[in-house]
XYZ file of C-alpha atoms in Angstrom:
778
model
C -0.151 0.001 0.133
C 1.120 3.337 -0.990
C 0.825 6.915 0.850
C -1.262 8.994 -1.405
C 0.797 11.394 -3.383
C -0.192 15.011 -2.876
C -0.348 16.951 -5.660
C 2.416 19.933 -5.765
C 1.507 23.201 -3.842
C 2.495 26.898 -4.196
C 2.367 26.915 -0.305
C 4.403 25.650 2.476
C 4.519 24.152 5.638
C 6.540 25.268 8.917
C 6.500 24.531 12.651
C 6.974 27.432 15.115
C 9.295 25.465 17.360
C 11.647 25.329 14.654
C 11.824 29.128 14.468
C 11.936 29.701 18.325
C 15.731 31.140 17.988
C 15.309 32.898 15.088
C 12.574 34.661 16.531
C 12.312 35.109 20.444
C 10.078 36.947 22.563
C 11.801 39.441 24.678
C 11.142 38.850 28.210
C 9.259 41.921 29.064
C 6.796 41.603 26.467
C 6.041 38.012 27.761
C 5.428 39.071 30.953
C 3.197 41.728 30.096
C 1.279 39.480 27.927
C 1.197 36.931 30.249
C -0.325 39.540 32.666
C -2.857 40.945 30.314
C -3.928 36.994 29.601
C -4.472 36.881 33.542
C -6.891 39.852 33.605
C -8.536 38.708 30.020
C -9.624 35.242 31.288
C -10.747 36.697 34.565
C -12.697 39.465 32.355
C -13.789 36.479 30.205
C -15.314 34.758 33.026
C -17.134 37.888 34.891
C -18.925 38.439 31.171
C -20.039 34.967 31.410
C -21.331 35.036 34.714
C -23.050 38.411 34.606
C -25.010 38.063 31.474
C -27.477 35.595 30.764
C -26.840 33.226 27.840
C -23.685 34.705 26.751
C -22.204 31.486 25.846
C -18.476 30.464 24.437
C -16.466 31.500 27.356
C -14.116 28.286 26.752
C -13.476 29.498 23.047
C -12.939 32.934 23.983
C -10.314 31.704 26.665
C -8.515 29.763 24.301
C -8.000 32.442 21.169
C -6.841 35.112 23.577
C -3.563 34.784 23.690
C -2.851 34.398 20.199
C -5.432 37.676 19.508
C -3.641 39.643 22.260
C -0.171 39.015 20.862
C -1.584 40.087 17.132
C -3.102 43.817 18.699
C -0.217 44.224 20.768
C 2.786 42.999 18.851
C 2.007 42.481 14.945
C -0.575 44.460 13.239
C -0.386 47.649 11.796
C -3.421 49.878 13.188
C -4.100 53.017 14.987
C -6.164 52.849 18.090
C -7.302 56.402 17.696
C -8.630 55.921 13.920
C -10.648 52.625 13.804
C -11.969 53.537 10.392
C -8.573 54.047 8.617
C -8.718 51.867 5.409
C -5.566 51.266 4.861
C -5.025 49.427 8.467
C -4.906 46.010 8.893
C -8.001 43.924 10.012
C -8.718 41.674 12.520
C -12.041 39.763 11.826
C -13.531 37.163 13.982
C -15.225 34.826 11.793
C -15.590 32.815 14.877
C -18.434 35.140 15.853
C -19.623 33.138 18.567
C -16.194 34.478 20.448
C -17.164 37.833 20.563
C -17.086 37.930 24.423
C -13.206 37.597 24.067
C -13.268 40.278 21.371
C -15.348 42.560 23.560
C -13.111 41.703 26.592
C -9.699 42.313 24.451
C -11.046 45.457 23.340
C -11.855 46.996 26.848
C -8.948 45.775 28.117
C -6.712 47.711 25.412
C -8.733 50.598 25.980
C -8.442 50.669 29.702
C -4.812 50.262 29.365
C -4.602 53.386 26.766
C -6.634 55.266 29.122
C -4.338 54.910 31.991
C -1.005 55.308 30.402
C -1.084 57.039 27.262
C -4.567 58.432 26.988
C -3.750 60.503 23.837
C -3.797 57.123 21.666
C -7.740 57.114 22.202
C -10.073 58.088 19.843
C -11.484 61.626 20.663
C -15.147 60.684 19.893
C -16.132 58.061 22.522
C -18.270 56.257 19.638
C -15.036 54.642 18.674
C -13.822 53.316 21.989
C -14.965 50.145 23.499
C -14.918 50.968 27.269
C -14.943 48.814 30.220
C -18.587 50.658 30.720
C -19.410 49.508 27.235
C -19.276 45.812 28.601
C -22.638 46.798 30.657
C -24.384 46.501 27.068
C -23.101 43.037 26.279
C -25.856 41.294 24.877
C -28.243 43.788 25.255
C -30.294 46.145 23.071
C -30.567 49.807 22.779
C -33.955 49.987 24.837
C -32.165 48.331 27.770
C -33.050 50.494 30.693
C -30.947 49.501 33.379
C -29.458 52.433 35.835
C -25.947 51.953 34.737
C -26.565 51.290 31.213
C -28.336 54.502 30.776
C -25.669 56.559 33.040
C -22.555 55.525 31.158
C -24.507 55.526 27.763
C -23.077 51.764 27.451
C -22.898 50.430 23.805
C -25.246 47.745 22.971
C -23.092 44.758 21.939
C -24.458 42.158 19.973
C -24.002 38.511 20.787
C -21.940 38.171 17.579
C -19.870 41.068 16.336
C -21.352 43.455 14.093
C -19.636 46.894 12.682
C -21.185 49.064 15.564
C -18.384 47.858 17.367
C -15.048 49.819 16.509
C -12.507 47.720 14.240
C -15.343 45.270 13.354
C -15.996 45.396 9.344
C -18.181 42.825 9.115
C -21.102 41.178 10.762
C -20.448 37.405 11.370
C -21.607 34.597 13.207
C -24.030 32.307 11.027
C -21.396 29.363 10.131
C -18.730 30.283 7.571
C -20.153 33.555 6.422
C -17.517 35.502 8.237
C -14.818 33.314 6.687
C -15.700 34.212 3.053
C -16.651 38.042 4.074
C -13.432 38.391 5.730
C -11.475 36.991 2.650
C -13.795 39.042 0.451
C -12.174 42.212 2.683
C -8.417 40.636 1.880
C -9.567 40.609 -1.807
C -10.747 44.194 -1.894
C -7.872 45.197 0.103
C -5.264 43.676 -2.351
C -7.097 45.249 -5.290
C -6.886 48.802 -3.755
C -3.199 49.172 -2.245
C -1.603 46.115 -4.199
C 1.497 44.775 -2.578
C 1.450 46.778 0.396
C -2.257 46.355 1.421
C -3.698 45.767 4.796
C -3.474 42.652 6.351
C -6.846 40.917 7.224
C -6.389 38.604 10.393
C -9.046 35.820 10.403
C -10.184 34.495 13.730
C -11.739 30.976 13.432
C -11.908 27.365 14.967
C -12.245 24.058 13.646
C -15.678 23.750 13.985
C -16.150 26.667 12.172
C -14.319 25.287 9.154
C -16.682 22.263 8.627
C -19.187 24.850 6.977
C -19.097 23.804 3.593
C -18.797 27.574 2.173
C -15.346 27.849 4.335
C -13.996 25.229 1.695
C -15.103 27.741 -1.018
C -13.675 30.654 0.531
C -10.326 29.336 0.989
C -10.377 27.876 -2.741
C -11.042 31.644 -3.505
C -8.331 33.163 -1.546
C -5.402 30.619 -2.386
C -6.560 30.334 -6.176
C -6.317 34.469 -6.308
C -3.167 34.283 -4.254
C -4.218 36.573 -1.665
C -1.329 36.580 0.559
C -3.068 39.476 3.005
C -5.590 36.910 3.900
C -4.259 35.196 7.199
C -6.641 32.658 9.201
C -5.236 32.034 12.766
C -7.220 28.747 13.971
C -8.105 27.867 17.412
C -7.612 24.129 17.194
C -9.031 22.913 20.608
C -11.131 20.077 19.084
C -14.045 20.833 21.381
C -17.577 21.735 20.085
C -20.809 21.582 22.120
C -21.327 17.606 21.733
C -17.581 16.325 21.149
C -14.025 16.985 22.202
C -13.064 15.293 19.016
C -14.021 17.487 16.245
C -11.322 16.511 13.699
C -8.907 13.657 13.096
C -5.668 14.530 15.044
C -3.202 12.175 13.334
C -4.010 9.578 15.995
C -7.736 9.518 16.601
C -10.542 9.807 13.656
C -12.831 12.816 14.011
C -16.369 12.417 15.072
C -17.517 15.103 12.434
C -14.557 15.263 9.877
C -11.547 13.173 9.113
C -8.950 16.112 8.311
C -6.597 18.223 10.467
C -6.657 21.687 10.265
C -3.226 21.888 8.743
C -4.432 19.339 6.115
C -7.498 21.164 5.351
C -5.506 24.326 4.733
C -2.995 22.803 2.621
C -4.698 20.686 0.546
C -6.367 24.354 -0.185
C -2.877 25.495 -1.124
C -2.432 27.848 1.851
C 0.867 28.024 3.689
C 0.842 26.471 7.225
C 2.277 27.374 10.346
C 1.668 24.732 13.148
C 1.828 25.950 16.495
C 2.040 23.041 18.791
C 1.461 24.540 21.762
C -0.808 27.534 21.053
C -0.967 28.518 24.978
C 2.548 29.258 24.718
C 3.462 33.130 23.773
C 6.909 32.062 22.633
C 5.524 29.773 19.999
C 2.728 32.410 19.418
C 5.341 34.945 18.687
C 7.498 32.999 16.448
C 4.767 32.021 14.016
C 3.164 35.422 13.609
C 6.930 36.930 12.971
C 7.597 33.951 10.744
C 4.237 34.713 8.470
C 5.512 37.992 7.549
C 8.835 36.585 5.921
C 6.894 33.960 3.853
C 7.688 34.660 0.126
C 5.291 32.679 -2.077
C 2.453 34.961 -2.098
C -0.110 32.538 -0.720
C -2.395 33.100 1.722
C -1.389 31.602 5.237
C -3.147 29.758 8.014
C -1.517 29.957 11.557
C -3.048 26.759 13.420
C -2.697 27.208 17.070
C -3.129 23.862 19.308
C -5.004 25.182 22.037
C -7.176 23.952 25.219
C -10.778 25.415 25.522
C -11.224 26.972 28.617
C -7.607 26.879 29.819
C -7.309 27.278 33.577
C -11.252 28.465 33.779
C -11.938 24.974 35.820
C -13.909 23.941 32.796
C -12.393 22.380 29.578
C -13.343 21.168 26.151
C -16.933 20.736 25.249
C -18.070 21.606 28.988
C -16.867 25.003 28.475
C -18.230 25.759 24.784
C -21.439 27.302 25.106
C -21.832 27.004 28.828
C -19.811 28.118 32.104
C -19.759 28.201 35.789
C -23.078 28.783 37.495
C -24.021 32.240 38.638
C -21.412 33.498 41.511
C -20.777 29.752 42.426
C -17.404 28.964 44.149
C -16.175 27.786 40.810
C -16.642 30.923 39.384
C -14.917 32.515 42.359
C -12.168 30.193 41.975
C -11.332 31.232 38.072
C -10.893 34.575 39.194
C -8.258 33.893 41.888
C -5.167 34.323 39.534
C -6.246 37.662 39.055
C -6.857 38.469 42.465
C -3.471 37.326 43.422
C -1.443 39.356 40.650
C -3.114 42.620 40.676
C -4.089 42.883 44.531
C -7.424 43.354 44.111
C -10.399 41.020 45.212
C -13.948 40.723 43.780
C -16.866 41.428 46.108
C -19.122 39.035 46.977
C -22.944 38.847 45.365
C -25.567 39.998 47.709
C -29.190 40.695 47.286
C -31.733 39.475 44.630
C -31.012 38.661 41.057
C -32.912 41.414 39.596
C -31.586 43.132 36.713
C -30.672 46.241 38.707
C -28.996 44.436 41.239
C -27.014 42.329 39.066
C -25.783 45.138 36.687
C -24.558 46.697 39.947
C -22.350 43.839 41.123
C -21.254 43.612 37.341
C -20.285 46.880 37.306
C -18.454 46.735 40.617
C -16.396 43.462 39.130
C -15.321 45.920 35.976
C -14.460 48.643 38.537
C -12.234 45.739 40.112
C -10.322 45.365 36.825
C -9.863 49.257 36.424
C -8.414 49.523 40.086
C -5.980 46.355 39.821
C -4.724 47.850 36.251
C -4.503 51.331 37.775
C -2.185 49.618 40.452
C 0.276 48.645 37.851
C 0.910 51.626 35.981
C 4.095 49.845 34.460
C 2.266 47.189 32.498
C -0.142 49.673 31.319
C 2.722 51.853 29.947
C 4.386 48.967 28.611
C 1.283 47.793 26.759
C 0.260 51.382 25.864
C 4.029 51.969 24.135
C 3.223 48.632 22.118
C 0.119 50.259 21.048
C 1.802 53.246 19.980
C 4.273 51.255 18.069
C 1.244 49.494 15.945
C 0.304 53.000 15.047
C 4.200 53.760 14.109
C 3.994 50.631 12.071
C 1.016 51.779 10.154
C 2.592 55.231 9.469
C 5.759 53.438 8.521
C 4.046 51.235 6.134
C 3.360 54.233 4.005
C 0.163 52.362 2.460
C -1.328 54.566 -0.511
C -4.160 53.688 -2.883
C -2.951 52.321 -6.307
C -2.979 54.682 -9.263
C -6.416 54.217 -10.932
C -7.892 52.679 -7.922
C -11.566 51.816 -8.001
C -13.932 54.794 -7.054
C -17.129 53.271 -5.895
C -18.941 56.732 -5.127
C -19.445 56.760 -8.835
C -21.704 53.725 -8.793
C -24.109 55.100 -6.185
C -23.808 59.321 -7.442
C -23.938 60.914 -10.861
C -25.993 58.600 -12.842
C -29.140 59.800 -14.261
C -31.844 57.099 -14.203
C -34.224 58.817 -16.799
C -31.668 59.746 -19.094
C -29.735 56.455 -20.427
C -26.608 56.471 -22.250
C -27.212 55.998 -26.139
C -25.788 52.283 -25.661
C -29.016 51.802 -23.638
C -31.991 53.236 -26.061
C -33.451 50.503 -27.841
C -35.552 50.463 -31.081
C -39.059 48.536 -31.023
C -38.731 45.340 -32.268
C -35.281 44.621 -31.759
C -34.325 41.337 -29.848
C -32.285 41.458 -26.520
C -31.913 39.873 -23.366
C -32.564 41.466 -20.208
C -29.725 39.369 -18.760
C -27.443 40.834 -21.492
C -28.412 44.134 -20.931
C -28.054 44.214 -17.413
C -24.602 42.795 -17.412
C -23.794 45.693 -20.122
C -25.218 48.236 -17.830
C -23.013 47.104 -15.185
C -19.901 46.823 -17.464
C -20.495 50.379 -18.004
C -20.828 51.297 -14.226
C -17.522 49.431 -13.921
C -15.597 51.186 -16.387
C -16.939 54.759 -15.077
C -15.778 53.782 -11.549
C -12.325 52.295 -12.712
C -13.528 48.522 -11.820
C -15.233 49.209 -8.555
C -17.565 46.467 -9.402
C -15.999 42.783 -8.601
C -18.365 40.185 -10.111
C -18.376 36.387 -9.052
C -20.440 34.104 -10.882
C -21.016 30.353 -10.056
C -19.134 29.178 -13.204
C -21.986 30.763 -15.454
C -20.258 34.352 -16.334
C -21.546 33.795 -20.028
C -24.661 31.961 -19.200
C -25.993 34.892 -16.986
C -24.227 37.383 -18.795
C -22.698 38.623 -15.357
C -19.129 38.476 -17.215
C -20.283 41.623 -19.364
C -19.845 43.671 -15.906
C -16.151 42.636 -16.046
C -15.629 42.777 -19.816
C -14.233 46.418 -19.972
C -11.006 45.025 -18.010
C -8.657 42.298 -18.147
C -9.613 38.756 -19.343
C -9.607 36.014 -17.289
C -9.869 35.404 -13.336
C -8.487 37.985 -10.938
C -5.007 36.968 -9.341
C -3.310 39.310 -7.237
C 0.019 38.181 -8.913
C -1.015 37.643 -12.664
C -3.785 39.513 -13.370
C -4.558 42.244 -10.628
C -6.626 44.259 -13.020
C -9.449 41.462 -14.001
C -12.824 42.003 -12.156
C -13.791 38.419 -12.490
C -13.634 36.147 -9.585
C -12.914 32.456 -9.578
C -15.357 32.301 -6.246
C -14.613 28.605 -5.771
C -16.290 27.387 -8.562
C -19.813 26.360 -8.306
C -20.113 28.096 -5.222
C -23.187 30.290 -4.411
C -22.792 29.999 -0.661
C -19.048 31.255 -0.438
C -19.364 33.473 -3.694
C -21.829 35.773 -1.711
C -20.254 35.542 1.233
C -16.824 36.482 -0.251
C -18.880 39.120 -2.702
C -20.366 40.827 0.904
C -16.840 41.375 2.054
C -15.761 43.122 -0.985
C -18.471 45.553 -0.535
C -17.800 45.992 2.977
C -14.505 47.103 2.504
C -15.816 50.372 1.145
C -14.369 50.917 -2.139
C -16.254 48.391 -4.367
C -19.473 46.719 -5.086
C -19.571 42.728 -4.926
C -21.224 41.327 -7.604
C -22.625 37.511 -6.742
C -24.417 35.834 -9.887
C -26.243 32.674 -10.585
C -29.826 31.572 -11.454
C -32.441 33.010 -9.474
C -33.320 29.096 -8.220
C -30.251 29.566 -5.998
C -30.552 32.738 -4.452
C -31.309 30.537 -1.124
C -27.729 29.832 -1.059
C -27.014 33.640 -1.019
C -29.775 34.659 1.393
C -27.754 34.235 4.637
C -24.415 36.231 3.851
C -26.777 38.920 2.510
C -28.901 38.865 5.623
C -25.552 39.650 7.587
C -24.468 42.017 5.233
C -27.752 44.010 5.820
C -27.252 43.657 9.537
C -23.994 44.909 8.965
C -24.985 48.063 6.846
C -27.632 48.969 9.150
C -25.468 49.229 11.770
C -23.234 51.634 10.060
C -25.643 53.701 8.604
C -26.842 54.236 12.255
C -23.658 55.619 12.990
C -23.974 57.742 10.166
C -21.737 55.536 7.809
C -22.251 55.182 3.951
C -22.169 51.683 2.919
C -21.902 50.148 -0.640
C -24.351 47.567 -2.119
C -24.144 44.030 -2.470
C -25.787 43.171 -5.632
C -26.887 39.871 -6.048
C -27.512 39.205 -10.206
C -30.207 36.600 -10.693
C -29.276 35.572 -14.229
C -32.062 33.243 -14.910
C -35.175 34.156 -13.003
C -38.315 31.442 -12.811
C -40.498 30.226 -15.461
C -38.826 31.034 -18.661
C -35.903 29.087 -17.316
C -38.060 26.055 -18.190
C -35.932 23.831 -20.074
C -33.833 23.114 -17.134
C -37.029 22.053 -15.235
C -38.152 22.917 -11.818
C -34.764 22.500 -10.235
C -33.628 25.525 -11.936
C -37.066 27.176 -13.091
C -37.718 27.792 -9.425
C -40.570 30.408 -8.585
C -39.666 31.051 -4.841
C -36.645 33.182 -5.327
C -38.419 36.667 -4.964
C -40.315 35.690 -1.998
C -37.064 34.786 -0.240
C -35.798 38.272 -0.461
C -39.103 40.265 -0.487
C -40.540 40.999 2.985
C -37.136 39.342 4.664
C -35.305 42.628 4.977
C -36.222 45.887 6.866
C -37.834 48.678 4.458
C -34.926 50.112 2.342
C -32.124 47.462 3.048
C -32.812 45.457 -0.080
C -34.648 46.356 -3.391
C -35.335 43.797 -5.706
C -36.197 44.397 -9.515
C -38.173 42.782 -12.036
C -37.993 44.441 -15.530
C -40.195 43.522 -18.090
C -37.961 45.349 -21.168
C -34.293 46.106 -21.554
C -35.333 49.606 -21.430
C -36.084 49.354 -17.867
C -32.676 47.867 -16.780
C -30.903 51.400 -16.612
C -33.410 53.362 -14.669
C -34.110 50.388 -12.135
C -30.184 49.760 -11.785
C -28.895 53.426 -11.463
C -32.021 54.410 -9.106
C -31.774 51.435 -6.769
C -27.937 51.975 -6.606
C -28.638 55.818 -5.871
C -30.657 54.679 -2.686
C -27.515 52.793 -1.386
C -29.355 49.793 -0.222
C -27.419 46.898 1.547
C -28.838 44.414 -0.961
C -29.918 44.980 -4.935
C -31.154 42.102 -6.320
C -32.616 42.368 -9.815
C -34.101 39.223 -11.476
C -33.763 38.794 -15.350
C -34.747 36.141 -17.707
C -32.882 33.794 -19.968
C -34.627 33.981 -23.400
C -34.114 36.948 -25.898
C -37.135 38.888 -26.287
C -38.321 41.723 -28.943
C -38.878 45.051 -27.305
C -42.360 45.951 -27.385
C -43.820 49.077 -29.025
C -44.923 51.100 -25.850
C -46.597 53.882 -27.893
C -48.534 51.283 -29.877
C -49.824 49.230 -27.181
C -50.654 52.161 -24.943
C -48.013 51.240 -22.423
C -46.281 54.028 -20.196
C -42.870 54.862 -21.028
C -39.926 53.203 -19.807
C -38.911 55.340 -17.188
C -42.168 54.768 -15.216
C -40.626 51.807 -13.804
C -38.746 54.225 -11.653
C -41.735 54.247 -9.459
C -41.810 50.577 -9.048
C -45.106 49.978 -10.754
C -46.607 51.237 -14.067
C -49.487 50.687 -16.465
C -49.603 48.292 -19.155
C -53.043 49.404 -20.380
C -55.296 52.249 -18.198
C -58.994 50.991 -18.217
C -61.597 53.940 -19.583
C -64.106 52.942 -16.866
C -63.105 54.736 -13.212
C -64.707 51.663 -11.819
C -62.604 48.995 -13.713
C -60.726 46.032 -12.147
C -56.992 45.823 -12.184
C -54.291 43.157 -12.956
C -51.212 43.068 -11.104
C -48.707 41.812 -13.318
C -44.948 40.609 -11.794
C -42.265 38.915 -14.069
C -40.940 39.316 -17.617
C -41.666 36.085 -18.378
C -45.784 36.517 -17.920
C -45.093 40.250 -18.746
C -44.032 39.459 -22.223
C -47.444 36.746 -22.608
C -49.247 39.825 -21.348
C -47.536 42.354 -23.704
C -47.678 39.934 -26.861
C -50.445 37.908 -26.638
C -53.448 39.835 -24.572
C -52.839 43.604 -24.870
C -53.481 43.251 -28.890
C -56.292 41.208 -27.770
C -57.910 43.217 -25.156
C -60.374 45.099 -27.868
C -61.715 42.452 -29.364
C -62.300 40.271 -26.170
C -64.092 43.468 -24.834
C -61.639 43.691 -21.506
C -61.617 46.843 -20.070
C -59.247 46.510 -17.064
C -56.215 48.011 -15.674
C -53.160 46.418 -15.947
C -50.091 47.231 -13.993
C -46.500 45.969 -14.366
C -44.651 45.671 -11.080
C -40.985 46.505 -11.592
C -39.797 46.782 -8.137
C -41.891 46.729 -5.130
C -39.396 48.089 -2.668
C -39.098 51.167 -5.097
C -42.960 51.686 -4.754
C -43.099 51.588 -1.398
C -40.499 54.098 -0.636
C -42.578 56.747 -2.642
C -44.507 58.926 -0.586
C -47.758 58.176 0.567
C -49.446 60.372 -1.173
C -47.547 59.483 -4.390
C -48.648 55.537 -3.927
C -52.179 56.576 -3.971
C -52.203 58.674 -6.934
C -50.317 55.707 -8.880
C -52.413 52.881 -7.544
C -55.460 53.820 -5.710
C -56.091 52.062 -2.721
C -59.111 50.841 -4.642
C -57.231 48.988 -7.218
C -55.630 47.057 -4.478
C -58.842 45.756 -2.938
C -60.294 44.305 -6.095
C -57.044 43.665 -8.069
C -55.832 39.909 -9.139
C -52.454 38.941 -10.575
C -50.370 37.376 -12.739
C -46.921 36.380 -11.580
C -43.840 34.135 -12.712
C -43.032 33.928 -8.877
C -45.331 32.620 -5.677
C -48.433 34.077 -4.707
C -47.333 35.691 -1.335
C -45.190 37.687 -3.577
C -48.635 39.281 -4.819
C -50.067 39.393 -1.346
C -48.770 43.460 -0.804
C -50.844 44.252 -4.093
C -53.828 41.979 -3.832
C -55.822 43.050 -0.534
C -58.767 40.652 -1.150
C -59.222 37.054 -0.691
C -61.178 36.912 -3.986
C -58.308 38.922 -5.654
C -55.886 36.100 -4.607
C -58.124 33.024 -5.913
C -58.216 34.623 -9.219
C -54.737 35.067 -9.311
C -52.367 32.575 -11.771
C -49.061 31.729 -10.391
C -47.105 28.832 -10.953
C -48.196 26.259 -8.431
C -51.731 27.172 -8.766
C -52.799 24.319 -10.871
C -50.302 21.318 -10.258
C -47.075 20.880 -8.350
C -43.780 21.921 -9.861
C -43.724 22.339 -13.811
C -42.105 19.754 -16.222
C -38.965 20.632 -18.245
C -39.985 22.390 -21.647
C -39.406 25.646 -23.355
C -40.985 28.757 -21.868
C -44.270 28.801 -24.250
C -44.937 25.164 -23.132
C -44.195 25.958 -19.380
C -47.001 28.866 -19.213
C -49.216 26.645 -21.119
C -48.911 23.826 -18.168
C -49.323 26.460 -15.656
C -52.415 28.049 -17.372
C -50.721 31.272 -17.986
C -50.209 31.489 -21.601
C -52.068 34.053 -23.250
C -55.619 32.005 -24.044
C -55.240 31.044 -19.930
C -54.516 34.504 -18.716
C -57.532 35.901 -21.187
C -59.651 33.416 -19.566
C -58.850 34.172 -16.112
C -58.986 37.765 -16.725
C -62.558 37.129 -18.018
C -63.626 35.145 -15.199
C -62.469 37.752 -12.495
C -63.893 40.609 -14.769
C -67.287 38.718 -14.522
C -67.102 37.942 -10.674
C -65.981 41.515 -10.047
C -69.318 42.829 -11.742
C -71.326 40.125 -10.160
C -70.653 40.106 -6.730
C -69.519 42.693 -3.895
C -65.897 42.595 -3.193
């Protein structure tokens, strides 16, 4: 039996113990970091104790030492300016370690406050203080006295960009890995070889999500050397102490070691045999800066979950000591001895006010303990000042011709399309092709601010048109840095959307993720997390860039591929699932609506913009001859394909380009001969309509029409509910699931016929609706 031969890699493997002499850690720094870690572990224990359901104390402890070394000894950043775009980034892809992140941030702030307050931001909103820990897992309506008195920040159970130095929302398994890789891609694009490093904190359990492999493939294939994973390998999850294989024992969940997983994806791997040893941590983090091969790197630390906490392994994963138990106080003894401060006993009832009072008394104990050690604080503050100097000395500048994303969101006139996007009635075009062309035009105008990923479908969806003005082939930081096309892991909507969200979050681009509309479900989680982050930033007064979900083959007109691909549910996954304004969907009927809808939607800076376009080529309707509103009417989200003569006529709401063409080609020309005097309205974007002032909405679509209307939709019945306010109207509505189950494989014409949504079926449905409307009270 032969060992399996691995293919050759660009990456390399190292062990930190081989570099201890080459990169020794000075004694003063080691002692300071040890003292800090004592305070950190105690603070993590206190936060878990006083905040119900705070969770994950064990993983916060096991990762604390290597993260501490990063923020005091390695990274180039400015404590006073959390939003500097050229600074290194630390990203907690393992969002469940938020407890530890907040504790480290607060201790860092406290050391600077004591020893070098000039290092701190002038605006308190850019700080995370000990006082802010009172907001851990509380929201803004928390009314306890000290939360209000200190104006504590609400701190989510997983990281959000409302917290200083947090760039992306993380927590859903694997999404933070992809969005962090997206940050690294964007940083590499803007700053080139000297770009910011994105340090990604993760655990081995977090690596098991499939979208993580997609993100790793993306980073390694594009040779993103500034993406560095720091892997807390403690083998413990909620239910097992053997998550992965370890070389001797099979894993309960997966049969790789983290080193193997990263190396097989062409990451450099630095193995730290004892991830609790600052000397090995230092050697590894110094070594990673010297690796010359331009591959991303993973530093894998073998750690102990819940180290010195009194509970280890899975027992410390999502739980900890009972409230103010002897075991809890025992976990604080090392701090009390080293810092000369004793924590108070808890007295009284477990009311929120009394718990908060004692929680603050414990936090004040940390403050007094640190104030008793000015030399420790001075040394740590000096190292923070050195991190600031490292950033200044790096001299990072945007490359010539760097992207300018603001051009995407300002300066475009939705009502005056460039000549390339004015069309002649009767000519054939595809909405997917024109959508790609419009994005390509905006990409050129913005110096390449749109970075596009497609699930191996660039030519099919026409998302490739968005990158056409730039270098051919896939983006590679070494060999093809000016390409705007990402090889995002291959056929990988999950990881692709997460990567694109990180690209948008960096602030210099907008990520475009493209696939069939049927697979937007894979992209929904990353889009939702991105929208949560954008909300936090907007509440802080910051501008955000959109994530674009390019749904290139939407719904029934993809009928040849069958029900697996011609999915009508895709629109429903986005509508009503985001706060108002956070997501704008668009369902253009004709190609002359693409420019207005894209530019208008982007000008509103939604977190997510999701256009749904169809595969078949279609002839452009003669709007004037058919009595349709002009194309720019689509900007209001709904417009008239036909206006009834009678003031008491009913209304048919049409949604989707496929059924829309059935109406324009087969129904509108026959209205007169069929004696159908009815209003027919097309829905181009529900969200654009709902963002109009109420008075304007009522003029455009009187409430009476919604009370008596019926619908025709390529999507599901719930996507019609906002337009149809009566049960009768909904019963008359035609939609793909109405008469059968999932529709079979065929060309679009036969798919609509099977659904009863061809021209004959539509006319019959409208007649039945009008008869019912005239014969009964609604």
